[in-house]
Tab-separated table of C-alpha atoms in Angstrom:
chain	number	residue	atom	x	y	z
A	10	UNK	CA	118.493	21.400	-88.776
A	11	UNK	CA	118.773	24.276	-91.393
A	12	UNK	CA	118.588	22.226	-94.453
A	13	UNK	CA	115.469	20.524	-93.227
A	14	UNK	CA	113.686	23.402	-92.406
A	15	UNK	CA	114.014	24.614	-95.679
A	16	UNK	CA	113.022	21.394	-97.279
A	17	UNK	CA	109.498	21.858	-95.136
A	18	UNK	CA	109.376	25.545	-96.457
A	19	UNK	CA	109.811	24.224	-99.680
A	20	UNK	CA	107.293	21.485	-100.090
A	21	UNK	CA	104.706	23.729	-97.991
A	22	UNK	CA	105.194	26.852	-100.441
A	23	UNK	CA	104.653	23.990	-103.216
A	24	UNK	CA	101.394	23.071	-101.657
A	25	UNK	CA	100.126	26.337	-101.155
A	26	UNK	CA	100.801	27.139	-104.868
A	27	UNK	CA	98.628	23.750	-106.104
A	28	UNK	CA	96.225	24.537	-103.601
A	29	UNK	CA	95.403	28.258	-104.552
A	30	UNK	CA	95.607	26.858	-108.321
A	31	UNK	CA	92.754	24.756	-107.617
A	32	UNK	CA	89.007	26.054	-108.048
A	33	UNK	CA	87.304	27.265	-105.249
A	34	UNK	CA	83.943	26.703	-106.542
A	35	UNK	CA	82.356	24.336	-103.912
A	36	UNK	CA	78.868	23.360	-106.129
A	37	UNK	CA	78.453	24.361	-109.718
A	38	UNK	CA	76.954	27.914	-109.586
A	39	UNK	CA	77.083	27.831	-113.723
A	40	UNK	CA	74.250	25.444	-113.609
A	41	UNK	CA	70.372	24.901	-112.144
A	42	UNK	CA	69.555	23.252	-108.963
A	43	UNK	CA	68.138	20.338	-111.391
A	44	UNK	CA	71.792	20.115	-112.896
A	45	UNK	CA	73.988	20.388	-109.896
A	46	UNK	CA	75.749	17.540	-108.921
A	47	UNK	CA	78.977	18.292	-107.381
A	48	UNK	CA	78.962	19.977	-103.722
A	49	UNK	CA	82.186	20.380	-101.785
A	50	UNK	CA	82.870	22.006	-98.274
A	51	UNK	CA	80.681	24.064	-95.831
A	52	UNK	CA	79.230	26.286	-98.584
A	53	UNK	CA	78.599	23.020	-101.329
A	54	UNK	CA	76.497	21.811	-98.233
A	55	UNK	CA	74.573	24.646	-97.585
A	56	UNK	CA	74.021	24.920	-100.984
A	57	UNK	CA	73.083	21.313	-101.256
A	58	UNK	CA	70.008	21.782	-98.660
A	59	UNK	CA	68.542	24.933	-100.764
A	60	UNK	CA	68.667	23.027	-103.335
A	61	UNK	CA	66.923	19.869	-102.210
A	62	UNK	CA	64.209	22.360	-100.940
A	63	UNK	CA	63.782	24.330	-104.042
A	64	UNK	CA	63.164	20.554	-105.709
A	65	UNK	CA	61.071	19.463	-103.666
A	66	UNK	CA	58.451	22.979	-103.666
A	67	UNK	CA	59.087	22.797	-107.635
A	68	UNK	CA	57.781	19.150	-107.274
A	69	UNK	CA	54.849	19.809	-105.326
A	70	UNK	CA	53.914	23.071	-107.532
A	71	UNK	CA	53.614	20.950	-110.612
A	72	UNK	CA	51.665	18.053	-109.594
A	73	UNK	CA	49.359	21.055	-107.861
A	74	UNK	CA	49.018	22.509	-112.002
A	75	UNK	CA	49.111	18.928	-113.231
A	76	UNK	CA	46.098	18.338	-110.922
A	77	UNK	CA	44.205	21.468	-111.500
A	78	UNK	CA	44.460	20.651	-115.205
A	79	UNK	CA	43.236	17.255	-114.925
A	80	UNK	CA	40.689	18.203	-112.909
A	81	UNK	CA	39.437	20.943	-115.036
A	82	UNK	CA	39.491	18.084	-118.062
A	83	UNK	CA	37.626	15.488	-115.823
A	84	UNK	CA	35.095	18.421	-115.332
A	85	UNK	CA	34.495	18.915	-118.834
A	86	UNK	CA	33.866	15.223	-118.708
A	87	UNK	CA	31.350	15.314	-115.713
A	88	UNK	CA	33.912	12.133	-114.366
A	89	UNK	CA	33.092	12.025	-110.953
A	90	UNK	CA	35.669	9.715	-109.659
A	91	UNK	CA	38.732	12.148	-111.787
A	92	UNK	CA	37.181	14.656	-110.013
A	93	UNK	CA	37.600	13.091	-106.651
A	94	UNK	CA	40.698	12.364	-107.316
A	95	UNK	CA	42.206	14.960	-108.826
A	96	UNK	CA	40.604	17.539	-105.847
A	97	UNK	CA	42.128	14.817	-103.585
A	98	UNK	CA	45.457	15.653	-105.289
A	99	UNK	CA	45.048	19.612	-105.259
A	100	UNK	CA	44.101	19.393	-101.182
A	101	UNK	CA	47.413	17.413	-100.874
A	102	UNK	CA	50.027	19.604	-103.010
A	103	UNK	CA	48.680	22.681	-103.732
A	104	UNK	CA	49.985	24.799	-100.617
């Protein structure tokens, strides 16, 4: 029985040593949200949600800016169809 407990203690200590040597990083903190592709654990899941929210907001912002530029070009060219199209894009993406 004592020998069995010693074996369990050794195995337990070995596992704990291995786990403590592993990185505790739950996501790639050194990367921008656009470049992160690995998340783990609860902290990783929370960061994944934050990153997805950021990426969606950034995508809308980029669409908004592009539509504003395209609207200015359409207005300078007096292209009424393109003006209407860009105004609709601005209405949907600029908030």
